[in-house]
Amino acid sequence: MRRLRTGRRGMAAVALTLTLGMSLAACSGSADDGSSPSPSASDAESAASAADNAAADKIKVEWSDDAAPTVTLPSTPFSVTTLVVDVLEPGTGAEIKDGQSISINYVGVSGADGSVAHDSYSTGPEPGSMNATSALGDLIGEKVGVRFLLAIPPQSEGQDTTVVAGEIVDAQDVPTRASGEAVAPVPGLPTVTLDADGKPSMTPATGTPPTTLVVQPLIKGAGPEVTAGQTVTVHYSGWLWDGTAFDSSWDRGEPFPVQNVGQAAVIAGWNEGLVGQTVGSQVLLVIPPDKGYGDQDKGTIPPNSTLVFVVDILAAS
């Protein structure tokens, strides 16, 4: 039996953390400044949500044992204005919990014409992170094997609604930080300090940065070695050589999955530096420009920058 749900209000945005060839972020209609919406705005949002629920309920999904489900839209172009999460079939496995690492199979369909934009059933399940504020957050408390439908509104002018039908095929607990045997610091490298939760801060080293990739474990985990082709779940923070911070999964509140490590869609320093490390480890990567972004200008990362990352390897599968 289909159980229709509307994505949570009160969020500036929700995002489905998957390896997609499209954006799956969906904006709610709530104010970003913390103020309560006016009664008329709230009524309008409720009416839009009801209309979107009704529209999504008309989408037909036919499941196959050995291929992607077939998604048939009631008409094209199909569109919604709010995120809709529709539980199509309950799972029978273990309960899915907030913060877990999940594996998911799904097919994404364009609302413009019903064409398939992405199909993981043909390539294998893809990784994601279950988070209460994500588009899949409403599936927390469901069980592994749950089949669902998402109707995701356009994210910017010119984009179309996306419809996703899929199933969560696995869910695993993930540690929140590295754990293992501390490794003595190496002179000449940046110094790393951890707060009570394990989030790193970095004191830059003096002198000229290295010209070759440095892979220095700070904590040696007791888990298995990471092998090429695995999906590695990590927490990380990144700085320029001078100590200027530019990115951190800790600040976003959820780990980052590196799919097909060794040939992942990340910089070479990560692909080379993570393979061979053990799960549970914390690794300092000092990445010269030729293993990073080279002469590209990445906004907060100037051309020809040496990058410093502290990476906690939480899981690998």
PDB file of C-alpha atoms in Angstrom:
ATOM      1  CA  MET A   1       0.000   0.000   0.000  1.00  0.00           C
ATOM      2  CA  ARG A   2       1.338   3.423  -0.897  1.00  0.00           C
ATOM      3  CA  ARG A   3       1.974   5.810   1.966  1.00  0.00           C
ATOM      4  CA  LEU A   4       2.399   9.373   0.858  1.00  0.00           C
ATOM      5  CA  ARG A   5       4.480  11.852   2.823  1.00  0.00           C
ATOM      6  CA  THR A   6       5.472  15.418   2.171  1.00  0.00           C
ATOM      7  CA  GLY A   7       9.077  16.493   2.803  1.00  0.00           C
ATOM      8  CA  ARG A   8       9.684  18.373   6.041  1.00  0.00           C
ATOM      9  CA  ARG A   9       9.088  22.098   6.230  1.00  0.00           C
ATOM     10  CA  GLY A  10      11.311  24.507   8.136  1.00  0.00           C
ATOM     11  CA  MET A  11      14.433  23.705   6.096  1.00  0.00           C
ATOM     12  CA  ALA A  12      16.068  26.003   3.609  1.00  0.00           C
ATOM     13  CA  ALA A  13      16.915  22.948   1.507  1.00  0.00           C
ATOM     14  CA  VAL A  14      17.094  19.181   1.598  1.00  0.00           C
ATOM     15  CA  ALA A  15      19.458  17.033  -0.412  1.00  0.00           C
ATOM     16  CA  LEU A  16      19.621  13.391  -1.396  1.00  0.00           C
ATOM     17  CA  THR A  17      23.217  12.303  -0.870  1.00  0.00           C
ATOM     18  CA  LEU A  18      23.765  10.024  -3.817  1.00  0.00           C
ATOM     19  CA  THR A  19      26.142   9.798  -6.743  1.00  0.00           C
ATOM     20  CA  LEU A  20      23.761  11.233  -9.314  1.00  0.00           C
ATOM     21  CA  GLY A  21      24.296  12.856 -12.660  1.00  0.00           C
ATOM     22  CA  MET A  22      21.669  15.408 -11.654  1.00  0.00           C
ATOM     23  CA  SER A  23      20.917  17.659  -8.702  1.00  0.00           C
ATOM     24  CA  LEU A  24      18.497  16.241  -6.156  1.00  0.00           C
ATOM     25  CA  ALA A  25      18.152  19.214  -3.823  1.00  0.00           C
ATOM     26  CA  ALA A  26      14.695  20.519  -3.068  1.00  0.00           C
ATOM     27  CA  CYS A  27      13.749  23.851  -1.529  1.00  0.00           C
ATOM     28  CA  SER A  28      10.968  24.203   0.994  1.00  0.00           C
ATOM     29  CA  GLY A  29       8.713  27.215   1.185  1.00  0.00           C
ATOM     30  CA  SER A  30       9.811  28.281   4.655  1.00  0.00           C
ATOM     31  CA  ALA A  31      11.578  31.495   5.537  1.00  0.00           C
ATOM     32  CA  ASP A  32      15.340  31.288   5.930  1.00  0.00           C
ATOM     33  CA  ASP A  33      15.575  33.924   8.673  1.00  0.00           C
ATOM     34  CA  GLY A  34      13.960  31.802  11.364  1.00  0.00           C
ATOM     35  CA  SER A  35      10.727  33.784  11.341  1.00  0.00           C
ATOM     36  CA  SER A  36       7.391  31.990  11.132  1.00  0.00           C
ATOM     37  CA  PRO A  37       5.588  32.221   7.796  1.00  0.00           C
ATOM     38  CA  SER A  38       2.396  34.244   7.707  1.00  0.00           C
ATOM     39  CA  PRO A  39      -0.891  32.315   7.909  1.00  0.00           C
ATOM     40  CA  SER A  40      -1.552  32.978   4.225  1.00  0.00           C
ATOM     41  CA  ALA A  41       1.916  31.690   3.267  1.00  0.00           C
ATOM     42  CA  SER A  42       1.412  28.606   5.440  1.00  0.00           C
ATOM     43  CA  ASP A  43      -2.005  27.962   3.913  1.00  0.00           C
ATOM     44  CA  ALA A  44      -0.588  28.334   0.419  1.00  0.00           C
ATOM     45  CA  GLU A  45       2.236  25.909   1.195  1.00  0.00           C
ATOM     46  CA  SER A  46      -0.219  23.384   2.619  1.00  0.00           C
ATOM     47  CA  ALA A  47      -2.363  23.652  -0.500  1.00  0.00           C
ATOM     48  CA  ALA A  48       0.685  23.174  -2.726  1.00  0.00           C
ATOM     49  CA  SER A  49       1.782  20.156  -0.700  1.00  0.00           C
ATOM     50  CA  ALA A  50      -1.676  18.594  -0.974  1.00  0.00           C
ATOM     51  CA  ALA A  51      -1.710  19.146  -4.734  1.00  0.00           C
ATOM     52  CA  ASP A  52       1.781  17.689  -5.101  1.00  0.00           C
ATOM     53  CA  ASN A  53       0.820  14.650  -3.026  1.00  0.00           C
ATOM     54  CA  ALA A  54      -2.186  14.069  -5.247  1.00  0.00           C
ATOM     55  CA  ALA A  55      -0.078  14.412  -8.390  1.00  0.00           C
ATOM     56  CA  ALA A  56       2.632  12.036  -7.113  1.00  0.00           C
ATOM     57  CA  ASP A  57       0.018   9.462  -6.167  1.00  0.00           C
ATOM     58  CA  LYS A  58      -0.817   9.117  -9.862  1.00  0.00           C
ATOM     59  CA  ILE A  59       2.724   8.076 -10.808  1.00  0.00           C
ATOM     60  CA  LYS A  60       2.865   4.382 -11.696  1.00  0.00           C
ATOM     61  CA  VAL A  61       5.926   2.316 -10.719  1.00  0.00           C
ATOM     62  CA  GLU A  62       6.303  -1.254 -11.984  1.00  0.00           C
ATOM     63  CA  TRP A  63       9.039  -3.264 -10.287  1.00  0.00           C
ATOM     64  CA  SER A  64      11.239  -5.911 -11.885  1.00  0.00           C
ATOM     65  CA  ASP A  65      13.350  -8.606 -10.227  1.00  0.00           C
ATOM     66  CA  ASP A  66      16.307  -8.121 -12.557  1.00  0.00           C
ATOM     67  CA  ALA A  67      16.079  -4.585 -13.936  1.00  0.00           C
ATOM     68  CA  ALA A  68      15.223  -1.035 -13.012  1.00  0.00           C
ATOM     69  CA  PRO A  69      11.602  -0.275 -12.195  1.00  0.00           C
ATOM     70  CA  THR A  70       9.520   1.346 -14.905  1.00  0.00           C
ATOM     71  CA  VAL A  71       8.243   4.789 -13.946  1.00  0.00           C
ATOM     72  CA  THR A  72       5.224   6.091 -15.837  1.00  0.00           C
ATOM     73  CA  LEU A  73       4.209   9.690 -15.267  1.00  0.00           C
ATOM     74  CA  PRO A  74       0.515  10.572 -15.405  1.00  0.00           C
ATOM     75  CA  SER A  75       1.301  13.227 -18.034  1.00  0.00           C
ATOM     76  CA  THR A  76       4.223  15.279 -19.301  1.00  0.00           C
ATOM     77  CA  PRO A  77       5.542  17.696 -18.445  1.00  0.00           C
ATOM     78  CA  PHE A  78       5.101  16.581 -14.842  1.00  0.00           C
ATOM     79  CA  SER A  79       5.987  18.975 -12.054  1.00  0.00           C
ATOM     80  CA  VAL A  80       5.731  19.526  -8.310  1.00  0.00           C
ATOM     81  CA  THR A  81       6.552  22.570  -6.211  1.00  0.00           C
ATOM     82  CA  THR A  82       7.413  20.765  -2.957  1.00  0.00           C
ATOM     83  CA  LEU A  83       9.395  17.631  -2.173  1.00  0.00           C
ATOM     84  CA  VAL A  84       7.224  14.521  -1.938  1.00  0.00           C
ATOM     85  CA  VAL A  85       8.430  11.281  -0.332  1.00  0.00           C
ATOM     86  CA  ASP A  86       6.207   8.297  -1.110  1.00  0.00           C
ATOM     87  CA  VAL A  87       6.734   4.920   0.611  1.00  0.00           C
ATOM     88  CA  LEU A  88       5.649   2.349  -1.966  1.00  0.00           C
ATOM     89  CA  GLU A  89       6.509  -0.916  -0.219  1.00  0.00           C
ATOM     90  CA  PRO A  90       7.861  -1.454   3.316  1.00  0.00           C
ATOM     91  CA  GLY A  91      11.122  -3.303   3.803  1.00  0.00           C
ATOM     92  CA  THR A  92      11.640  -6.461   5.832  1.00  0.00           C
ATOM     93  CA  GLY A  93      15.252  -6.014   6.935  1.00  0.00           C
ATOM     94  CA  ALA A  94      16.868  -4.154   9.821  1.00  0.00           C
ATOM     95  CA  GLU A  95      15.554  -0.767  10.901  1.00  0.00           C
ATOM     96  CA  ILE A  96      17.168   2.189   9.106  1.00  0.00           C
ATOM     97  CA  LYS A  97      18.686   4.719  11.500  1.00  0.00           C
ATOM     98  CA  ASP A  98      19.823   8.321  11.299  1.00  0.00           C
ATOM     99  CA  GLY A  99      23.520   8.618  10.513  1.00  0.00           C
ATOM    100  CA  GLN A 100      23.886   5.227   8.840  1.00  0.00           C
ATOM    101  CA  SER A 101      25.667   4.592   5.581  1.00  0.00           C
ATOM    102  CA  ILE A 102      23.218   3.222   3.023  1.00  0.00           C
ATOM    103  CA  SER A 103      23.385   1.455  -0.313  1.00  0.00           C
ATOM    104  CA  ILE A 104      20.640   2.356  -2.713  1.00  0.00           C
ATOM    105  CA  ASN A 105      19.368   1.354  -6.124  1.00  0.00           C
ATOM    106  CA  TYR A 106      17.311   3.891  -7.996  1.00  0.00           C
ATOM    107  CA  VAL A 107      16.181   5.186 -11.358  1.00  0.00           C
ATOM    108  CA  GLY A 108      15.777   8.908 -12.009  1.00  0.00           C
ATOM    109  CA  VAL A 109      13.243  10.140 -14.553  1.00  0.00           C
ATOM    110  CA  SER A 110      12.911  13.603 -16.085  1.00  0.00           C
ATOM    111  CA  GLY A 111       9.577  15.251 -15.416  1.00  0.00           C
ATOM    112  CA  ALA A 112       9.851  17.021 -18.763  1.00  0.00           C
ATOM    113  CA  ASP A 113       9.336  13.935 -20.924  1.00  0.00           C
ATOM    114  CA  GLY A 114       9.589  10.846 -18.683  1.00  0.00           C
ATOM    115  CA  SER A 115      12.986   9.841 -20.060  1.00  0.00           C
ATOM    116  CA  VAL A 116      15.429   7.979 -17.813  1.00  0.00           C
ATOM    117  CA  ALA A 117      18.223  10.275 -16.640  1.00  0.00           C
ATOM    118  CA  HIS A 118      20.014   7.857 -14.313  1.00  0.00           C
ATOM    119  CA  ASP A 119      19.831   4.103 -13.650  1.00  0.00           C
ATOM    120  CA  SER A 120      21.959   2.515 -10.927  1.00  0.00           C
ATOM    121  CA  TYR A 121      20.295  -0.873 -11.449  1.00  0.00           C
ATOM    122  CA  SER A 122      22.467  -1.332 -14.536  1.00  0.00           C
ATOM    123  CA  THR A 123      25.714  -0.535 -12.693  1.00  0.00           C
ATOM    124  CA  GLY A 124      25.103  -1.600  -9.095  1.00  0.00           C
ATOM    125  CA  PRO A 125      23.924   0.016  -5.839  1.00  0.00           C
ATOM    126  CA  GLU A 126      25.359   3.413  -4.976  1.00  0.00           C
ATOM    127  CA  PRO A 127      26.341   4.835  -1.585  1.00  0.00           C
ATOM    128  CA  GLY A 128      24.597   7.484   0.428  1.00  0.00           C
ATOM    129  CA  SER A 129      24.293   8.811   3.962  1.00  0.00           C
ATOM    130  CA  MET A 130      21.057   8.651   5.892  1.00  0.00           C
ATOM    131  CA  ASN A 131      20.463  12.032   7.464  1.00  0.00           C
ATOM    132  CA  ALA A 132      17.363  13.409   9.157  1.00  0.00           C
ATOM    133  CA  THR A 133      17.560  16.618   7.103  1.00  0.00           C
ATOM    134  CA  SER A 134      18.029  14.907   3.729  1.00  0.00           C
ATOM    135  CA  ALA A 135      15.407  14.084   1.145  1.00  0.00           C
ATOM    136  CA  LEU A 136      15.439  10.491   2.395  1.00  0.00           C
ATOM    137  CA  GLY A 137      15.129  11.554   6.028  1.00  0.00           C
ATOM    138  CA  ASP A 138      11.491  10.479   6.116  1.00  0.00           C
ATOM    139  CA  LEU A 139      12.655   6.883   5.600  1.00  0.00           C
ATOM    140  CA  ILE A 140      14.423   6.777   8.965  1.00  0.00           C
ATOM    141  CA  GLY A 141      12.582   4.144  10.966  1.00  0.00           C
ATOM    142  CA  GLU A 142      11.670   2.170   7.853  1.00  0.00           C
ATOM    143  CA  LYS A 143      13.405  -1.153   7.185  1.00  0.00           C
ATOM    144  CA  VAL A 144      16.059  -2.193   4.687  1.00  0.00           C
ATOM    145  CA  GLY A 145      14.360  -3.145   1.439  1.00  0.00           C
ATOM    146  CA  VAL A 146      11.911  -0.248   1.570  1.00  0.00           C
ATOM    147  CA  ARG A 147      10.862   0.931  -1.872  1.00  0.00           C
ATOM    148  CA  PHE A 148      10.153   4.615  -2.332  1.00  0.00           C
ATOM    149  CA  LEU A 149       9.306   7.366  -4.750  1.00  0.00           C
ATOM    150  CA  LEU A 150      10.620  10.930  -4.648  1.00  0.00           C
ATOM    151  CA  ALA A 151       9.179  13.838  -6.592  1.00  0.00           C
ATOM    152  CA  ILE A 152      11.750  16.626  -6.499  1.00  0.00           C
ATOM    153  CA  PRO A 153      10.888  20.162  -7.647  1.00  0.00           C
ATOM    154  CA  PRO A 154      13.151  22.189  -9.971  1.00  0.00           C
ATOM    155  CA  GLN A 155      16.167  23.740  -8.260  1.00  0.00           C
ATOM    156  CA  SER A 156      16.612  26.719 -10.532  1.00  0.00           C
ATOM    157  CA  GLU A 157      15.035  28.395 -13.510  1.00  0.00           C
ATOM    158  CA  GLY A 158      15.130  26.172 -16.559  1.00  0.00           C
ATOM    159  CA  GLN A 159      15.370  22.895 -14.634  1.00  0.00           C
ATOM    160  CA  ASP A 160      12.687  20.229 -14.513  1.00  0.00           C
ATOM    161  CA  THR A 161      11.052  18.173 -11.794  1.00  0.00           C
ATOM    162  CA  THR A 162      12.861  14.875 -11.183  1.00  0.00           C
ATOM    163  CA  VAL A 163      11.097  11.670 -10.172  1.00  0.00           C
ATOM    164  CA  VAL A 164      13.154   8.970  -8.445  1.00  0.00           C
ATOM    165  CA  ALA A 165      12.023   5.409  -7.721  1.00  0.00           C
ATOM    166  CA  GLY A 166      14.344   3.235  -5.699  1.00  0.00           C
ATOM    167  CA  GLU A 167      15.009   0.953  -2.780  1.00  0.00           C
ATOM    168  CA  ILE A 168      17.449   0.920   0.121  1.00  0.00           C
ATOM    169  CA  VAL A 169      19.309  -2.372  -0.140  1.00  0.00           C
ATOM    170  CA  ASP A 170      21.625  -2.032   2.858  1.00  0.00           C
ATOM    171  CA  ALA A 171      22.220   0.186   5.895  1.00  0.00           C
ATOM    172  CA  GLN A 172      25.244   0.062   8.168  1.00  0.00           C
ATOM    173  CA  ASP A 173      26.307   1.934  11.282  1.00  0.00           C
ATOM    174  CA  VAL A 174      29.300   4.198  10.672  1.00  0.00           C
ATOM    175  CA  PRO A 175      31.705   5.418  13.369  1.00  0.00           C
ATOM    176  CA  THR A 176      31.731   9.150  13.869  1.00  0.00           C
ATOM    177  CA  ARG A 177      35.535   9.482  14.008  1.00  0.00           C
ATOM    178  CA  ALA A 178      38.802   7.642  13.509  1.00  0.00           C
ATOM    179  CA  SER A 179      39.967   5.319  16.260  1.00  0.00           C
ATOM    180  CA  GLY A 180      43.104   3.303  16.752  1.00  0.00           C
ATOM    181  CA  GLU A 181      46.743   3.732  17.717  1.00  0.00           C
ATOM    182  CA  ALA A 182      48.143   7.263  17.661  1.00  0.00           C
ATOM    183  CA  VAL A 183      51.140   7.778  15.380  1.00  0.00           C
ATOM    184  CA  ALA A 184      53.948  10.114  16.421  1.00  0.00           C
ATOM    185  CA  PRO A 185      53.955  13.443  14.497  1.00  0.00           C
ATOM    186  CA  VAL A 186      56.529  13.844  11.733  1.00  0.00           C
ATOM    187  CA  PRO A 187      58.702  16.996  11.884  1.00  0.00           C
ATOM    188  CA  GLY A 188      58.167  19.464   9.071  1.00  0.00           C
ATOM    189  CA  LEU A 189      54.514  18.589   8.482  1.00  0.00           C
ATOM    190  CA  PRO A 190      51.452  20.545   9.648  1.00  0.00           C
ATOM    191  CA  THR A 191      50.345  19.845  13.225  1.00  0.00           C
ATOM    192  CA  VAL A 192      46.841  18.507  13.792  1.00  0.00           C
ATOM    193  CA  THR A 193      44.759  18.944  16.946  1.00  0.00           C
ATOM    194  CA  LEU A 194      41.397  17.278  17.573  1.00  0.00           C
ATOM    195  CA  ASP A 195      38.481  18.664  19.533  1.00  0.00           C
ATOM    196  CA  ALA A 196      36.305  16.578  21.857  1.00  0.00           C
ATOM    197  CA  ASP A 197      34.244  15.251  18.948  1.00  0.00           C
ATOM    198  CA  GLY A 198      37.253  14.428  16.787  1.00  0.00           C
ATOM    199  CA  LYS A 199      37.039  17.405  14.422  1.00  0.00           C
ATOM    200  CA  PRO A 200      40.568  18.411  13.381  1.00  0.00           C
ATOM    201  CA  SER A 201      42.198  21.805  13.359  1.00  0.00           C
ATOM    202  CA  MET A 202      45.544  22.445  11.712  1.00  0.00           C
ATOM    203  CA  THR A 203      48.602  24.539  12.544  1.00  0.00           C
ATOM    204  CA  PRO A 204      50.538  25.062   9.301  1.00  0.00           C
ATOM    205  CA  ALA A 205      54.130  24.052   8.898  1.00  0.00           C
ATOM    206  CA  THR A 206      56.774  26.591   8.046  1.00  0.00           C
ATOM    207  CA  GLY A 207      58.977  26.418   5.033  1.00  0.00           C
ATOM    208  CA  THR A 208      58.497  25.294   1.451  1.00  0.00           C
ATOM    209  CA  PRO A 209      55.716  22.760   0.831  1.00  0.00           C
ATOM    210  CA  PRO A 210      56.672  19.307  -0.453  1.00  0.00           C
ATOM    211  CA  THR A 211      56.539  18.719  -4.200  1.00  0.00           C
ATOM    212  CA  THR A 212      55.473  15.084  -3.943  1.00  0.00           C
ATOM    213  CA  LEU A 213      52.400  13.542  -2.325  1.00  0.00           C
ATOM    214  CA  VAL A 214      52.712  13.008   1.436  1.00  0.00           C
ATOM    215  CA  VAL A 215      50.523  10.326   3.037  1.00  0.00           C
ATOM    216  CA  GLN A 216      51.084  10.338   6.787  1.00  0.00           C
ATOM    217  CA  PRO A 217      48.845   8.334   9.155  1.00  0.00           C
ATOM    218  CA  LEU A 218      48.029  10.212  12.357  1.00  0.00           C
ATOM    219  CA  ILE A 219      45.909   7.400  13.811  1.00  0.00           C
ATOM    220  CA  LYS A 220      46.386   3.799  12.668  1.00  0.00           C
ATOM    221  CA  GLY A 221      43.046   2.020  12.501  1.00  0.00           C
ATOM    222  CA  ALA A 222      42.680  -1.710  13.088  1.00  0.00           C
ATOM    223  CA  GLY A 223      40.292  -2.323  10.185  1.00  0.00           C
ATOM    224  CA  PRO A 224      41.005  -3.859   6.793  1.00  0.00           C
ATOM    225  CA  GLU A 225      43.010  -2.086   4.113  1.00  0.00           C
ATOM    226  CA  VAL A 226      41.140   0.071   1.636  1.00  0.00           C
ATOM    227  CA  THR A 227      41.302  -1.464  -1.825  1.00  0.00           C
ATOM    228  CA  ALA A 228      40.761   0.166  -5.208  1.00  0.00           C
ATOM    229  CA  GLY A 229      37.154   0.145  -6.345  1.00  0.00           C
ATOM    230  CA  GLN A 230      35.606   0.292  -2.885  1.00  0.00           C
ATOM    231  CA  THR A 231      33.279   2.970  -1.596  1.00  0.00           C
ATOM    232  CA  VAL A 232      35.047   4.676   1.305  1.00  0.00           C
ATOM    233  CA  THR A 233      33.101   6.731   3.833  1.00  0.00           C
ATOM    234  CA  VAL A 234      35.195   9.543   5.288  1.00  0.00           C
ATOM    235  CA  HIS A 235      35.121  12.676   7.385  1.00  0.00           C
ATOM    236  CA  TYR A 236      37.606  15.299   6.217  1.00  0.00           C
ATOM    237  CA  SER A 237      38.811  18.864   6.543  1.00  0.00           C
ATOM    238  CA  GLY A 238      40.917  20.729   3.999  1.00  0.00           C
ATOM    239  CA  TRP A 239      43.304  23.688   4.182  1.00  0.00           C
ATOM    240  CA  LEU A 240      45.752  25.504   1.977  1.00  0.00           C
ATOM    241  CA  TRP A 241      49.408  25.109   2.925  1.00  0.00           C
ATOM    242  CA  ASP A 242      49.266  28.438   4.788  1.00  0.00           C
ATOM    243  CA  GLY A 243      46.452  27.165   7.030  1.00  0.00           C
ATOM    244  CA  THR A 244      43.481  28.771   5.256  1.00  0.00           C
ATOM    245  CA  ALA A 245      40.494  26.420   5.635  1.00  0.00           C
ATOM    246  CA  PHE A 246      38.371  25.822   2.515  1.00  0.00           C
ATOM    247  CA  ASP A 247      36.182  22.741   3.110  1.00  0.00           C
ATOM    248  CA  SER A 248      35.063  20.328   5.838  1.00  0.00           C
ATOM    249  CA  SER A 249      32.521  17.519   5.990  1.00  0.00           C
ATOM    250  CA  TRP A 250      32.493  18.080   9.757  1.00  0.00           C
ATOM    251  CA  ASP A 251      30.895  21.478   9.185  1.00  0.00           C
ATOM    252  CA  ARG A 252      28.180  19.894   7.038  1.00  0.00           C
ATOM    253  CA  GLY A 253      27.409  17.358   9.742  1.00  0.00           C
ATOM    254  CA  GLU A 254      27.674  14.196   7.663  1.00  0.00           C
ATOM    255  CA  PRO A 255      30.435  11.965   6.236  1.00  0.00           C
ATOM    256  CA  PHE A 256      31.340  11.934   2.562  1.00  0.00           C
ATOM    257  CA  PRO A 257      31.251   8.743   0.423  1.00  0.00           C
ATOM    258  CA  VAL A 258      34.136   8.285  -2.046  1.00  0.00           C
ATOM    259  CA  GLN A 259      32.839   5.880  -4.653  1.00  0.00           C
ATOM    260  CA  ASN A 260      35.243   3.709  -6.676  1.00  0.00           C
ATOM    261  CA  VAL A 261      38.275   4.931  -4.755  1.00  0.00           C
ATOM    262  CA  GLY A 262      41.405   4.816  -6.873  1.00  0.00           C
ATOM    263  CA  GLN A 263      39.420   6.132  -9.821  1.00  0.00           C
ATOM    264  CA  ALA A 264      36.879   8.231  -7.936  1.00  0.00           C
ATOM    265  CA  ALA A 265      35.693  11.646  -9.053  1.00  0.00           C
ATOM    266  CA  VAL A 266      38.073  13.323  -6.609  1.00  0.00           C
ATOM    267  CA  ILE A 267      41.575  14.742  -6.964  1.00  0.00           C
ATOM    268  CA  ALA A 268      44.450  12.352  -7.632  1.00  0.00           C
ATOM    269  CA  GLY A 269      45.962  12.914  -4.188  1.00  0.00           C
ATOM    270  CA  TRP A 270      42.879  11.362  -2.605  1.00  0.00           C
ATOM    271  CA  ASN A 271      42.713   8.419  -5.005  1.00  0.00           C
ATOM    272  CA  GLU A 272      46.374   7.635  -4.466  1.00  0.00           C
ATOM    273  CA  GLY A 273      46.526   8.470  -0.771  1.00  0.00           C
ATOM    274  CA  LEU A 274      43.513   6.548   0.548  1.00  0.00           C
ATOM    275  CA  VAL A 275      44.100   3.186  -1.155  1.00  0.00           C
ATOM    276  CA  GLY A 276      46.133   0.958   1.155  1.00  0.00           C
ATOM    277  CA  GLN A 277      45.209   2.768   4.366  1.00  0.00           C
ATOM    278  CA  THR A 278      43.236   0.890   7.005  1.00  0.00           C
ATOM    279  CA  VAL A 279      39.660   1.515   8.065  1.00  0.00           C
ATOM    280  CA  GLY A 280      39.596   3.475  11.311  1.00  0.00           C
ATOM    281  CA  SER A 281      42.693   5.455  10.388  1.00  0.00           C
ATOM    282  CA  GLN A 282      43.147   9.202  10.302  1.00  0.00           C
ATOM    283  CA  VAL A 283      45.468  10.266   7.497  1.00  0.00           C
ATOM    284  CA  LEU A 284      47.229  13.552   6.770  1.00  0.00           C
ATOM    285  CA  LEU A 285      47.465  14.189   3.031  1.00  0.00           C
ATOM    286  CA  VAL A 286      49.759  16.938   1.742  1.00  0.00           C
ATOM    287  CA  ILE A 287      48.897  17.237  -1.929  1.00  0.00           C
ATOM    288  CA  PRO A 288      51.064  19.169  -4.409  1.00  0.00           C
ATOM    289  CA  PRO A 289      49.345  21.024  -7.261  1.00  0.00           C
ATOM    290  CA  ASP A 290      49.898  18.259  -9.823  1.00  0.00           C
ATOM    291  CA  LYS A 291      47.933  15.848  -7.596  1.00  0.00           C
ATOM    292  CA  GLY A 292      45.324  18.487  -6.747  1.00  0.00           C
ATOM    293  CA  TYR A 293      43.754  21.134  -8.955  1.00  0.00           C
ATOM    294  CA  GLY A 294      46.900  22.156 -10.838  1.00  0.00           C
ATOM    295  CA  ASP A 295      46.674  25.634 -12.327  1.00  0.00           C
ATOM    296  CA  GLN A 296      42.863  25.785 -12.029  1.00  0.00           C
ATOM    297  CA  ASP A 297      41.258  28.568 -10.031  1.00  0.00           C
ATOM    298  CA  LYS A 298      38.712  26.963  -7.679  1.00  0.00           C
ATOM    299  CA  GLY A 299      37.537  30.167  -5.999  1.00  0.00           C
ATOM    300  CA  THR A 300      38.731  29.688  -2.438  1.00  0.00           C
ATOM    301  CA  ILE A 301      41.570  27.530  -3.792  1.00  0.00           C
ATOM    302  CA  PRO A 302      44.034  29.613  -5.870  1.00  0.00           C
ATOM    303  CA  PRO A 303      45.850  28.111  -8.867  1.00  0.00           C
ATOM    304  CA  ASN A 304      48.897  25.955  -8.102  1.00  0.00           C
ATOM    305  CA  SER A 305      47.937  25.446  -4.460  1.00  0.00           C
ATOM    306  CA  THR A 306      49.381  22.813  -2.171  1.00  0.00           C
ATOM    307  CA  LEU A 307      46.487  21.283  -0.254  1.00  0.00           C
ATOM    308  CA  VAL A 308      46.408  19.748   3.210  1.00  0.00           C
ATOM    309  CA  PHE A 309      43.663  17.286   4.188  1.00  0.00           C
ATOM    310  CA  VAL A 310      42.991  15.364   7.372  1.00  0.00           C
ATOM    311  CA  VAL A 311      40.857  12.356   6.453  1.00  0.00           C
ATOM    312  CA  ASP A 312      39.137   9.973   8.890  1.00  0.00           C
ATOM    313  CA  ILE A 313      38.476   6.646   7.129  1.00  0.00           C
ATOM    314  CA  LEU A 314      35.227   5.504   8.756  1.00  0.00           C
ATOM    315  CA  ALA A 315      34.170   2.568   6.553  1.00  0.00           C
ATOM    316  CA  ALA A 316      34.909   0.805   3.277  1.00  0.00           C
ATOM    317  CA  SER A 317      32.772  -1.608   1.309  1.00  0.00           C
TER     318      SER A 317
END
